[in-house]
Coordinates of N, CA, C and O and ligand atoms in Angstrom, one line a residue:
M5 N 21.2 -19.1 -1.8 CA 22.0 -18.0 -1.2 C 21.4 -17.5 0.1 O 20.2 -17.5 0.2
D6 N 22.2 -17.2 1.1 CA 21.8 -16.7 2.3 C 21.5 -15.2 2.2 O 22.4 -14.5 1.9
H7 N 20.2 -14.8 2.5 CA 19.9 -13.4 2.3 C 19.9 -12.7 3.6 O 19.2 -11.7 3.8
S8 N 20.5 -13.2 4.6 CA 20.5 -12.6 5.9 C 21.4 -11.3 6.0 O 21.2 -10.5 6.9
N9 N 22.3 -11.2 5.1 CA 23.2 -10.1 5.2 C 22.9 -9.0 4.1 O 23.0 -9.3 2.9
Y10 N 22.4 -7.9 4.6 CA 22.0 -6.9 3.7 C 22.2 -5.5 4.3 O 22.1 -5.4 5.5
V11 N 22.3 -4.5 3.5 CA 22.3 -3.1 4.0 C 21.1 -2.4 3.3 O 20.6 -2.9 2.3
I12 N 20.8 -1.3 3.9 CA 19.6 -0.5 3.4 C 20.1 0.8 3.0 O 20.7 1.6 3.7
D13 N 19.9 1.1 1.7 CA 20.3 2.4 1.1 C 19.1 3.3 1.1 O 18.1 3.0 0.5
E14 N 19.2 4.5 1.7 CA 18.1 5.4 1.7 C 17.6 5.8 0.3 O 18.4 6.2 -0.5
M15 N 16.3 5.7 0.1 CA 15.8 6.0 -1.2 C 14.8 7.3 -1.1 O 14.9 8.2 -1.9
I16 N 14.0 7.2 -0.1 CA 13.1 8.4 0.2 C 13.1 8.7 1.7 O 12.9 7.9 2.5
S17 N 13.5 10.0 1.9 CA 13.6 10.4 3.3 C 12.3 10.5 4.0 O 11.2 10.7 3.4
A18 N 12.3 10.5 5.4 CA 11.1 10.7 6.2 C 10.5 12.0 5.9 O 9.2 12.1 5.8
K19 N 11.3 13.0 5.6 CA 10.8 14.4 5.4 C 10.0 14.4 4.0 O 9.0 15.0 3.9
S20 N 10.6 13.8 3.0 CA 9.9 13.8 1.7 C 8.6 13.0 1.8 O 7.6 13.4 1.1
I21 N 8.6 11.9 2.5 CA 7.4 11.1 2.7 C 6.3 12.0 3.3 O 5.2 12.1 2.8
A22 N 6.7 12.7 4.4 CA 5.7 13.5 5.1 C 5.1 14.6 4.2 O 3.9 14.8 4.2
A23 N 5.9 15.2 3.4 CA 5.5 16.3 2.5 C 4.5 15.7 1.5 O 3.5 16.2 1.1
R24 N 4.9 14.5 0.9 CA 4.0 13.9 -0.1 C 2.7 13.4 0.5 O 1.6 13.5 -0.1
V25 N 2.7 12.8 1.7 CA 1.5 12.4 2.4 C 0.6 13.5 2.6 O -0.7 13.4 2.3
E26 N 1.1 14.7 2.9 CA 0.3 15.9 3.1 C -0.4 16.3 1.8 O -1.6 16.6 1.8
S27 N 0.3 16.3 0.7 CA -0.3 16.7 -0.5 C -1.3 15.6 -1.1 O -2.3 16.0 -1.6
L28 N -1.0 14.4 -0.8 CA -2.0 13.3 -1.2 C -3.3 13.5 -0.5 O -4.4 13.4 -1.0
A29 N -3.1 13.7 0.8 CA -4.3 13.9 1.7 C -5.1 15.1 1.3 O -6.4 15.1 1.3
R30 N -4.4 16.1 0.8 CA -5.2 17.3 0.4 C -6.0 17.0 -0.9 O -7.2 17.4 -1.0
E31 N -5.4 16.3 -1.8 CA -6.1 15.9 -3.1 C -7.2 15.0 -2.8 O -8.3 15.2 -3.3
I32 N -7.0 14.0 -1.9 CA -8.1 13.1 -1.6 C -9.2 13.8 -0.9 O -10.4 13.5 -1.1
S33 N -8.9 14.7 0.1 CA -9.9 15.4 0.8 C -10.8 16.3 -0.2 O -12.0 16.4 0.0
E34 N -10.1 16.9 -1.2 CA -10.8 17.7 -2.1 C -11.8 16.8 -3.0 O -12.9 17.1 -3.2
Y35 N -11.2 15.6 -3.4 CA -12.0 14.7 -4.2 C -13.3 14.2 -3.5 O -14.3 14.1 -4.1
F36 N -13.1 13.9 -2.2 CA -14.2 13.3 -1.5 C -14.9 14.4 -0.6 O -15.6 14.0 0.4
A37 N -14.7 15.6 -0.9 CA -15.2 16.7 -0.1 C -16.7 16.6 0.3 O -17.1 17.0 1.4
D38 N -17.5 16.1 -0.6 CA -18.9 16.0 -0.4 C -19.4 14.7 0.3 O -20.6 14.5 0.5
T39 N -18.4 13.9 0.8 CA -18.8 12.6 1.4 C -19.4 12.7 2.7 O -19.0 13.6 3.5
D40 N -20.3 11.8 3.1 CA -20.8 11.9 4.5 C -19.9 11.1 5.4 O -19.7 11.3 6.5
K41 N -19.2 10.1 4.7 CA -18.2 9.3 5.5 C -17.3 8.5 4.5 O -17.8 7.9 3.6
L42 N -16.0 8.6 4.7 CA -15.1 7.9 3.8 C -14.6 6.6 4.6 O -14.1 6.7 5.7
I43 N -14.8 5.5 4.0 CA -14.2 4.2 4.6 C -12.8 4.0 4.0 O -12.6 3.8 2.8
V44 N -11.9 4.2 4.9 CA -10.5 4.0 4.5 C -10.0 2.6 4.8 O -10.1 2.2 6.0
I45 N -9.7 1.9 3.8 CA -9.3 0.4 4.0 C -7.8 0.2 3.8 O -7.3 0.4 2.7
G46 N -7.1 -0.1 4.8 CA -5.7 -0.3 4.7 C -5.4 -1.8 4.5 O -6.0 -2.7 5.1
L47 N -4.5 -2.1 3.5 CA -4.1 -3.5 3.3 C -3.0 -3.8 4.3 O -1.9 -3.2 4.2
L48 N -3.2 -4.8 5.1 CA -2.2 -5.2 6.1 C -1.1 -6.0 5.5 O -1.4 -6.7 4.5
R49 N 0.1 -6.0 6.0 CA 0.4 -5.2 7.1 C 1.2 -3.9 6.6 O 1.3 -3.0 7.4
G50 N 1.6 -4.0 5.4 CA 2.5 -3.0 4.9 C 2.0 -1.5 4.9 O 2.8 -0.6 4.9
S51 N 0.7 -1.3 4.9 CA 0.2 0.0 4.8 C -0.1 0.7 6.2 O -0.6 1.8 6.3
F52 N 0.3 0.0 7.3 CA -0.1 0.5 8.6 C 0.5 1.8 9.0 O -0.2 2.7 9.6
V53 N 1.7 2.1 8.6 CA 2.3 3.4 8.9 C 1.7 4.5 8.0 O 1.3 5.6 8.4
F54 N 1.6 4.2 6.7 CA 1.1 5.1 5.7 C -0.3 5.5 6.0 O -0.7 6.7 6.0
I55 N -1.2 4.5 6.4 CA -2.6 4.8 6.6 C -2.7 5.7 7.9 O -3.6 6.6 8.0
A56 N -1.9 5.4 8.9 CA -1.9 6.2 10.1 C -1.6 7.7 9.8 O -2.3 8.6 10.3
D57 N -0.6 7.9 9.0 CA -0.2 9.3 8.7 C -1.2 10.0 7.7 O -1.6 11.1 7.9
L58 N -1.6 9.2 6.7 CA -2.5 9.7 5.7 C -3.9 10.1 6.4 O -4.4 11.2 6.1
A59 N -4.4 9.2 7.2 CA -5.7 9.4 7.8 C -5.7 10.6 8.6 O -6.7 11.4 8.7
R60 N -4.6 10.9 9.3 CA -4.6 12.1 10.2 C -4.5 13.4 9.5 O -4.8 14.4 10.0
E61 N -4.2 13.3 8.2 CA -4.1 14.5 7.3 C -5.4 14.7 6.6 O -5.6 15.7 5.9
L62 N -6.3 13.7 6.6 CA -7.5 13.8 5.8 C -8.5 14.7 6.5 O -8.8 14.5 7.7
D63 N -9.1 15.6 5.7 CA -10.0 16.6 6.3 C -11.4 16.1 6.0 O -12.2 16.8 5.3
L64 N -11.7 14.9 6.4 CA -13.0 14.3 6.1 C -13.5 13.4 7.3 O -12.6 12.9 8.0
P65 N -14.8 13.1 7.4 CA -15.2 12.1 8.3 C -14.8 10.8 7.8 O -15.1 10.4 6.7
C66 N -14.1 10.0 8.6 CA -13.5 8.7 8.2 C -13.9 7.6 9.1 O -14.1 7.7 10.3
E67 N -13.9 6.4 8.5 CA -13.9 5.2 9.3 C -12.7 4.4 8.8 O -12.4 4.4 7.6
I68 N -12.0 3.7 9.7 CA -10.8 3.0 9.3 C -11.0 1.5 9.4 O -11.5 1.1 10.4
D69 N -10.7 0.8 8.4 CA -10.9 -0.7 8.4 C -9.6 -1.3 7.8 O -8.8 -0.6 7.2
F70 N -9.5 -2.6 8.0 CA -8.3 -3.3 7.5 C -8.6 -4.6 6.8 O -9.6 -5.2 7.2
L71 N -7.8 -4.9 5.8 CA -8.0 -6.1 5.1 C -6.6 -6.8 4.9 O -5.7 -6.0 4.7
E72 N -6.5 -8.1 5.1 CA -5.2 -8.7 5.0 C -5.3 -9.8 3.9 O -6.2 -10.6 3.9
T73 N -4.3 -9.7 3.0 CA -4.2 -10.7 2.0 C -3.0 -11.5 2.2 O -2.1 -11.1 3.0
S74 N -2.9 -12.7 1.6 CA -1.7 -13.5 1.7 C -0.5 -12.7 1.0 O -0.7 -11.9 0.1
S75 N 0.7 -12.9 1.6 CA 1.8 -12.1 1.1 C 2.8 -12.9 0.5 O 2.7 -14.1 0.2
Y76 N 4.0 -12.3 0.2 CA 5.1 -13.0 -0.4 C 5.8 -14.0 0.6 O 6.7 -14.7 0.2
G77 N 5.4 -14.0 1.8 CA 6.1 -14.8 2.8 C 7.5 -14.2 3.0 O 7.6 -13.0 3.0
N78 N 8.5 -15.1 3.1 CA 9.8 -14.6 3.3 C 10.6 -14.5 2.0 O 11.8 -14.4 2.0
S79 N 9.9 -14.5 0.9 CA 10.6 -14.4 -0.4 C 10.4 -13.1 -1.1 O 9.4 -12.4 -0.7
T80 N 11.2 -12.7 -2.0 CA 10.9 -11.5 -2.8 C 10.2 -11.8 -4.0 O 9.9 -10.9 -4.8
E81 N 9.8 -13.1 -4.2 CA 9.0 -13.4 -5.4 C 7.5 -13.1 -5.2 O 7.0 -13.3 -4.1
S82 N 6.8 -12.7 -6.2 CA 5.4 -12.5 -6.1 C 4.6 -13.7 -6.3 O 4.9 -14.5 -7.2
S83 N 3.6 -14.0 -5.5 CA 2.6 -15.1 -5.8 C 1.5 -14.4 -6.5 O 1.0 -13.4 -6.1
R84 N 1.0 -15.1 -7.5 CA 0.0 -14.5 -8.4 C -1.4 -14.6 -7.8 O -2.3 -13.9 -8.1
E85 N -1.5 -15.6 -6.9 CA -2.9 -15.9 -6.3 C -3.0 -15.1 -5.0 O -2.2 -15.3 -4.1
V86 N -4.0 -14.3 -4.9 CA -4.2 -13.5 -3.7 C -5.4 -14.1 -2.9 O -6.5 -14.2 -3.4
R87 N -5.1 -14.4 -1.7 CA -6.2 -14.9 -0.8 C -6.5 -13.9 0.3 O -5.6 -13.2 0.7
I88 N -7.7 -13.8 0.7 CA -8.1 -12.9 1.7 C -7.9 -13.6 3.1 O -8.6 -14.6 3.3
L89 N -7.0 -13.1 3.9 CA -6.7 -13.8 5.2 C -7.6 -13.1 6.3 O -8.0 -13.8 7.2
K90 N -7.9 -11.8 6.1 CA -8.8 -11.1 7.1 C -9.6 -10.1 6.3 O -9.0 -9.3 5.6
D91 N -10.9 -10.3 6.4 CA -11.8 -9.4 5.6 C -12.0 -8.1 6.5 O -11.8 -8.1 7.7
I92 N -12.6 -7.1 5.8 CA -12.9 -5.9 6.5 C -14.1 -6.2 7.5 O -14.9 -7.1 7.2
R93 N -14.3 -5.3 8.5 CA -15.4 -5.6 9.5 C -16.7 -5.0 9.0 O -17.8 -5.4 9.3
G94 N -16.6 -3.8 8.3 CA -17.8 -3.1 8.0 C -18.4 -3.4 6.6 O -17.8 -4.1 5.8
E95 N -19.6 -2.8 6.4 CA -20.2 -2.9 5.1 C -19.8 -1.7 4.2 O -19.6 -0.6 4.7
I96 N -19.6 -1.9 2.9 CA -19.3 -0.8 2.0 C -20.3 -0.5 1.0 O -20.1 0.4 0.2
E97 N -21.4 -1.2 1.0 CA -22.4 -1.0 -0.1 C -22.9 0.5 0.0 O -23.3 0.9 1.1
G98 N -22.8 1.1 -1.1 CA -23.3 2.5 -1.2 C -22.4 3.5 -0.5 O -22.8 4.7 -0.4
R99 N -21.2 3.1 -0.1 CA -20.3 4.0 0.6 C -19.1 4.4 -0.2 O -18.8 3.8 -1.2
D100 N -18.5 5.5 0.2 CA -17.3 6.0 -0.4 C -16.1 5.2 0.2 O -16.0 5.2 1.5
V101 N -15.3 4.6 -0.6 CA -14.2 3.8 -0.1 C -12.8 4.2 -0.7 O -12.7 4.5 -1.9
L102 N -11.8 4.3 0.2 CA -10.4 4.5 -0.3 C -9.6 3.3 0.2 O -9.5 3.0 1.3
V103 N -9.0 2.6 -0.8 CA -8.1 1.5 -0.5 C -6.7 2.1 -0.4 O -6.3 2.8 -1.3
V104 N -6.0 1.8 0.7 CA -4.7 2.3 0.9 C -3.7 1.1 0.9 O -3.8 0.2 1.7
E105 N -2.8 1.2 -0.1 CA -1.8 0.1 -0.2 C -0.4 0.7 -0.1 O -0.1 1.9 -0.4
D106 N 0.5 -0.2 0.3 CA 1.9 0.3 0.4 C 2.6 0.4 -1.0 O 3.1 1.4 -1.3
I107 N 2.6 -0.7 -1.7 CA 3.3 -0.8 -3.0 C 2.5 -1.5 -4.0 O 1.9 -2.5 -3.7
V108 N 2.4 -0.9 -5.2 CA 1.8 -1.7 -6.3 C 3.0 -2.2 -7.1 O 3.8 -1.4 -7.6
D109 N 3.1 -3.5 -7.2 CA 4.3 -4.2 -7.8 C 3.8 -4.8 -9.1 O 3.6 -4.2 -10.1
T110 N 3.5 -6.1 -9.0 CA 2.9 -6.8 -10.2 C 1.5 -6.3 -10.5 O 1.0 -6.3 -11.6
G111 N 0.8 -5.9 -9.4 CA -0.6 -5.4 -9.5 C -1.6 -6.4 -9.2 O -2.8 -6.1 -9.1
H112 N -1.2 -7.7 -9.0 CA -2.2 -8.7 -8.8 C -3.0 -8.5 -7.5 O -4.2 -8.7 -7.5
T113 N -2.3 -8.1 -6.4 CA -3.0 -7.9 -5.1 C -4.1 -6.8 -5.3 O -5.3 -7.1 -5.0
L114 N -3.8 -5.6 -5.8 CA -4.7 -4.6 -5.9 C -5.9 -4.9 -6.8 O -7.0 -4.6 -6.6
K115 N -5.5 -5.6 -7.9 CA -6.5 -5.9 -8.9 C -7.6 -6.8 -8.3 O -8.8 -6.6 -8.4
Q116 N -7.1 -7.9 -7.6 CA -8.0 -8.9 -7.1 C -8.8 -8.3 -5.9 O -10.0 -8.6 -5.7
V117 N -8.1 -7.5 -5.1 CA -8.8 -6.9 -3.9 C -9.9 -5.9 -4.4 O -11.0 -5.9 -3.9
T118 N -9.6 -5.1 -5.4 CA -10.6 -4.1 -5.8 C -11.7 -4.8 -6.6 O -12.9 -4.4 -6.4
E119 N -11.4 -5.8 -7.3 CA -12.5 -6.6 -8.0 C -13.5 -7.2 -7.0 O -14.7 -7.1 -7.1
M120 N -12.9 -7.7 -5.9 CA -13.7 -8.3 -4.8 C -14.5 -7.2 -4.1 O -15.7 -7.4 -3.9
L121 N -13.9 -6.1 -3.8 CA -14.6 -5.0 -3.1 C -15.7 -4.4 -4.0 O -16.8 -4.1 -3.5
L122 N -15.5 -4.4 -5.3 CA -16.5 -3.8 -6.2 C -17.8 -4.7 -6.3 O -18.8 -4.1 -6.5
T123 N -17.6 -6.0 -6.0 CA -18.8 -6.8 -6.0 C -19.8 -6.4 -4.9 O -20.9 -6.8 -4.9
R124 N -19.2 -5.7 -3.9 CA -20.1 -5.3 -2.8 C -20.7 -3.9 -3.0 O -21.3 -3.3 -2.1
K125 N -20.6 -3.4 -4.2 CA -21.3 -2.2 -4.7 C -21.1 -0.9 -3.9 O -22.0 -0.3 -3.4
P126 N -19.8 -0.5 -3.7 CA -19.5 0.8 -3.1 C -20.0 1.9 -4.0 O -20.1 1.6 -5.2
K127 N -20.3 3.1 -3.5 CA -20.7 4.2 -4.3 C -19.5 4.6 -5.2 O -19.6 4.7 -6.4
R128 N -18.4 4.9 -4.5 CA -17.1 5.2 -5.2 C -16.0 4.4 -4.5 O -16.0 4.3 -3.3
L129 N -15.1 3.9 -5.4 CA -13.9 3.2 -4.8 C -12.7 3.7 -5.5 O -12.5 3.7 -6.7
K130 N -11.8 4.3 -4.7 CA -10.5 4.8 -5.2 C -9.4 4.2 -4.5 O -9.5 3.6 -3.4
I131 N -8.2 4.3 -5.1 CA -7.0 3.6 -4.6 C -5.9 4.7 -4.3 O -5.7 5.5 -5.2
C132 N -5.3 4.6 -3.2 CA -4.1 5.4 -2.9 C -2.9 4.5 -2.6 O -3.1 3.7 -1.6
A133 N -1.9 4.5 -3.3 CA -0.7 3.7 -3.0 C 0.5 4.6 -2.8 O 0.7 5.6 -3.4
L134 N 1.3 4.3 -1.7 CA 2.4 5.1 -1.4 C 3.5 5.0 -2.5 O 4.0 5.9 -3.0
L135 N 3.7 3.7 -2.9 CA 4.8 3.5 -3.9 C 4.2 2.7 -5.1 O 3.3 1.9 -5.0
D136 N 4.9 2.9 -6.3 CA 4.5 2.2 -7.5 C 5.8 1.8 -8.2 O 6.7 2.6 -8.4
K137 N 5.8 0.6 -8.6 CA 6.9 0.1 -9.4 C 6.3 -0.3 -10.8 O 6.1 -1.4 -11.1
P138 N 6.1 0.7 -11.7 CA 5.4 0.5 -13.0 C 6.1 -0.5 -13.8 O 5.5 -1.3 -14.6
S139 N 7.5 -0.7 -13.7 CA 8.2 -1.6 -14.6 C 7.9 -3.1 -14.3 O 8.2 -3.9 -15.0
R140 N 7.3 -3.3 -13.1 CA 7.0 -4.7 -12.7 C 5.6 -5.1 -13.0 O 5.3 -6.3 -12.7
R141 N 4.8 -4.3 -13.5 CA 3.4 -4.6 -13.7 C 3.1 -5.7 -14.6 O 3.6 -5.9 -15.7
E142 N 2.2 -6.6 -14.1 CA 1.8 -7.8 -14.9 C 0.3 -7.7 -15.3 O -0.2 -8.4 -16.2
V143 N -0.5 -6.9 -14.6 CA -1.9 -6.7 -14.9 C -2.2 -5.3 -14.9 O -1.5 -4.4 -14.3
D144 N -3.3 -4.9 -15.6 CA -3.6 -3.5 -15.8 C -4.3 -2.9 -14.6 O -5.6 -3.1 -14.5
I145 N -3.6 -2.3 -13.8 CA -4.2 -1.6 -12.6 C -3.4 -0.4 -12.2 O -2.2 -0.4 -12.3
R146 N -4.0 0.7 -11.9 CA -3.3 1.9 -11.5 C -4.0 2.5 -10.3 O -5.2 2.5 -10.2
A147 N -3.2 3.0 -9.4 CA -3.8 3.7 -8.2 C -4.3 5.1 -8.7 O -3.7 5.6 -9.7
D148 N -5.3 5.6 -8.1 CA -5.8 6.9 -8.4 C -4.9 8.0 -7.9 O -4.7 9.1 -8.5
W149 N -4.2 7.7 -6.8 CA -3.2 8.6 -6.2 C -2.0 7.7 -5.9 O -2.1 6.7 -5.2
T150 N -0.8 8.2 -6.3 CA 0.5 7.5 -6.0 C 1.4 8.5 -5.4 O 1.6 9.6 -5.8
G151 N 2.1 8.0 -4.3 CA 3.1 8.8 -3.6 C 4.3 9.0 -4.4 O 4.7 10.1 -4.8
F152 N 5.0 7.9 -4.8 CA 6.2 7.9 -5.5 C 6.3 6.8 -6.5 O 6.0 5.6 -6.1
E153 N 6.8 7.0 -7.7 CA 7.1 5.9 -8.6 C 8.6 5.6 -8.3 O 9.4 6.5 -8.2
I154 N 8.9 4.3 -8.2 CA 10.3 3.9 -7.8 C 10.7 2.8 -8.9 O 9.9 2.2 -9.5
P155 N 12.1 2.7 -9.0 CA 12.6 1.7 -9.9 C 12.4 0.3 -9.3 O 11.9 0.1 -8.2
D156 N 12.7 -0.7 -10.1 CA 12.5 -2.1 -9.7 C 13.6 -2.5 -8.6 O 14.6 -3.2 -8.9
K157 N 13.4 -2.1 -7.4 CA 14.3 -2.4 -6.3 C 13.4 -2.9 -5.2 O 12.3 -2.4 -5.0
F158 N 13.9 -3.8 -4.3 CA 13.2 -4.3 -3.2 C 13.4 -3.3 -2.1 O 14.5 -3.0 -1.7
V159 N 12.3 -2.7 -1.6 CA 12.4 -1.7 -0.6 C 11.8 -2.1 0.8 O 11.0 -3.0 0.9
V160 N 12.2 -1.4 1.8 CA 11.7 -1.6 3.2 C 11.5 -0.3 3.9 O 12.0 0.8 3.4
G161 N 10.8 -0.3 5.0 CA 10.7 0.9 5.8 C 9.3 1.5 5.7 O 8.6 1.2 4.8
Y162 N 9.0 2.4 6.7 CA 7.7 3.1 6.7 C 6.5 2.0 6.5 O 5.6 2.2 5.8
G163 N 6.7 1.0 7.3 CA 5.6 -0.1 7.3 C 5.9 -1.3 6.4 O 5.4 -2.4 6.6
I164 N 6.9 -1.1 5.5 CA 7.2 -2.2 4.5 C 8.3 -3.0 5.0 O 9.3 -2.5 5.5
D165 N 8.2 -4.3 4.8 CA 9.1 -5.3 5.4 C 10.0 -6.1 4.4 O 9.6 -6.2 3.2
Y166 N 11.0 -6.6 4.9 CA 11.7 -7.7 4.2 C 11.7 -8.9 5.3 O 12.4 -8.7 6.3
A167 N 11.0 -10.0 5.0 CA 10.9 -11.1 5.9 C 10.5 -10.6 7.3 O 11.1 -11.0 8.4
Q168 N 9.6 -9.7 7.4 CA 9.0 -9.1 8.6 C 9.9 -8.1 9.3 O 9.6 -7.7 10.4
R169 N 11.0 -7.8 8.8 CA 11.9 -6.9 9.4 C 11.9 -5.5 8.8 O 11.4 -5.4 7.6
N170 N 12.3 -4.5 9.5 CA 12.5 -3.1 9.0 C 11.3 -2.3 8.8 O 11.3 -1.2 8.2
R171 N 10.1 -2.8 9.3 CA 8.9 -2.0 9.1 C 8.9 -0.7 9.9 O 8.3 0.2 9.6
N172 N 9.7 -0.7 11.0 CA 9.8 0.5 11.8 C 10.8 1.5 11.4 O 10.9 2.5 12.1
L173 N 11.4 1.3 10.3 CA 12.3 2.4 9.7 C 11.4 3.6 9.4 O 10.4 3.4 8.8
D174 N 11.9 4.8 9.7 CA 11.1 6.0 9.4 C 11.1 6.5 7.9 O 10.4 7.4 7.5
H175 N 12.0 5.9 7.1 CA 12.1 6.3 5.7 C 12.0 5.0 4.9 O 11.9 3.9 5.4
I176 N 12.1 5.2 3.5 CA 12.1 4.1 2.6 C 13.5 3.9 2.1 O 14.2 4.8 1.7
G177 N 13.9 2.6 2.2 CA 15.3 2.3 1.8 C 15.3 1.1 0.9 O 14.4 0.2 0.9
A178 N 16.3 1.0 0.0 CA 16.4 -0.2 -0.9 C 17.3 -1.2 -0.2 O 18.4 -0.9 0.3
V179 N 16.9 -2.5 -0.3 CA 17.7 -3.6 0.2 C 18.8 -3.9 -0.7 O 18.6 -4.1 -1.9
R180 N 20.0 -4.0 -0.2 CA 21.2 -4.4 -1.0 C 21.9 -5.6 -0.3 O 22.3 -5.4 0.8
F181 N 21.9 -6.7 -1.0 CA 22.4 -7.9 -0.4 C 23.9 -7.9 -0.5 O 24.5 -7.5 -1.5
I182 N 24.6 -8.4 0.6 CA 26.0 -8.4 0.6 C 26.5 -9.9 0.4 O 26.0 -10.7 1.2
E183 N 27.2 -10.2 -0.6 CA 27.7 -11.5 -0.8 C 28.8 -11.8 0.2 O 29.6 -11.0 0.5
E184 N 28.7 -13.0 0.7 CA 29.7 -13.5 1.7 C 31.0 -13.8 1.0 O 31.0 -14.4 -0.1
Ligands
IMP210 P1 1.7 -7.2 -6.1 O1 0.5 -8.0 -6.0 O2 2.8 -7.9 -6.9 O3 1.4 -5.8 -6.7 O4 2.4 -7.0 -4.7 C1 2.0 -6.1 -3.8 C2 2.5 -6.4 -2.5 O5 3.8 -7.1 -2.5 C3 2.7 -5.2 -1.7 O6 1.6 -4.9 -1.0 C4 3.9 -5.5 -0.8 O7 3.3 -6.1 0.4 C5 4.7 -6.6 -1.5 N1 5.8 -6.0 -2.1 C6 6.0 -5.6 -3.4 N2 7.2 -5.0 -3.6 C7 7.8 -5.0 -2.4 C8 9.1 -4.5 -1.9 O8 9.9 -3.9 -2.6 N3 9.3 -4.6 -0.6 C9 8.4 -5.3 0.3 N4 7.2 -5.7 -0.1 C10 6.9 -5.6 -1.4
MG211 MG1 1.1 -5.5 0.9

């Protein structure tokens, strides 16, 4: 089937996202209030908009780093094996770390990434995900902070893509394919 024809139905407005990001940042700032520095690690590329907004709301000394894992490519199917394509630049041993992810879907990405980061012995490692699709979970992993729980729909916008498109949408929308 040709998936080039689709429309995007708004699921979460830009305004709702902004309000939620503000409250997440408040909770995270309270939790890490005593930190000397928080290392905020964004998972590329989907979290780039979220991390930019979240980091600016954090009332903490921060360092921003990025990690890139292999993705779904141009398909909506999940690959179970997660490879590190780009590692973080900094050291995290003995440091406070916040991993920022766009969506927790099957959970394989976050599980494998956090297990790998934990081998480097951070002081505290917490996870903040903008979206969670709990019905899709295949492995036991939960974000410590979640923006929104959503149903099993393929979404785009606010950094999240479908075949590299629609990342620049200011809201989250569900992809609906149109049959020819
Ligand atoms: P997981 O390993 O199955 O949890 O997959 C997580 C990754 O899959 C996310 O970081 C996204 O990059 C991608 N992903 C999962 N669901 C969606 C979606 O609805 N739209 C776009 N990307 C998605
Ligand atoms: Mg991702």
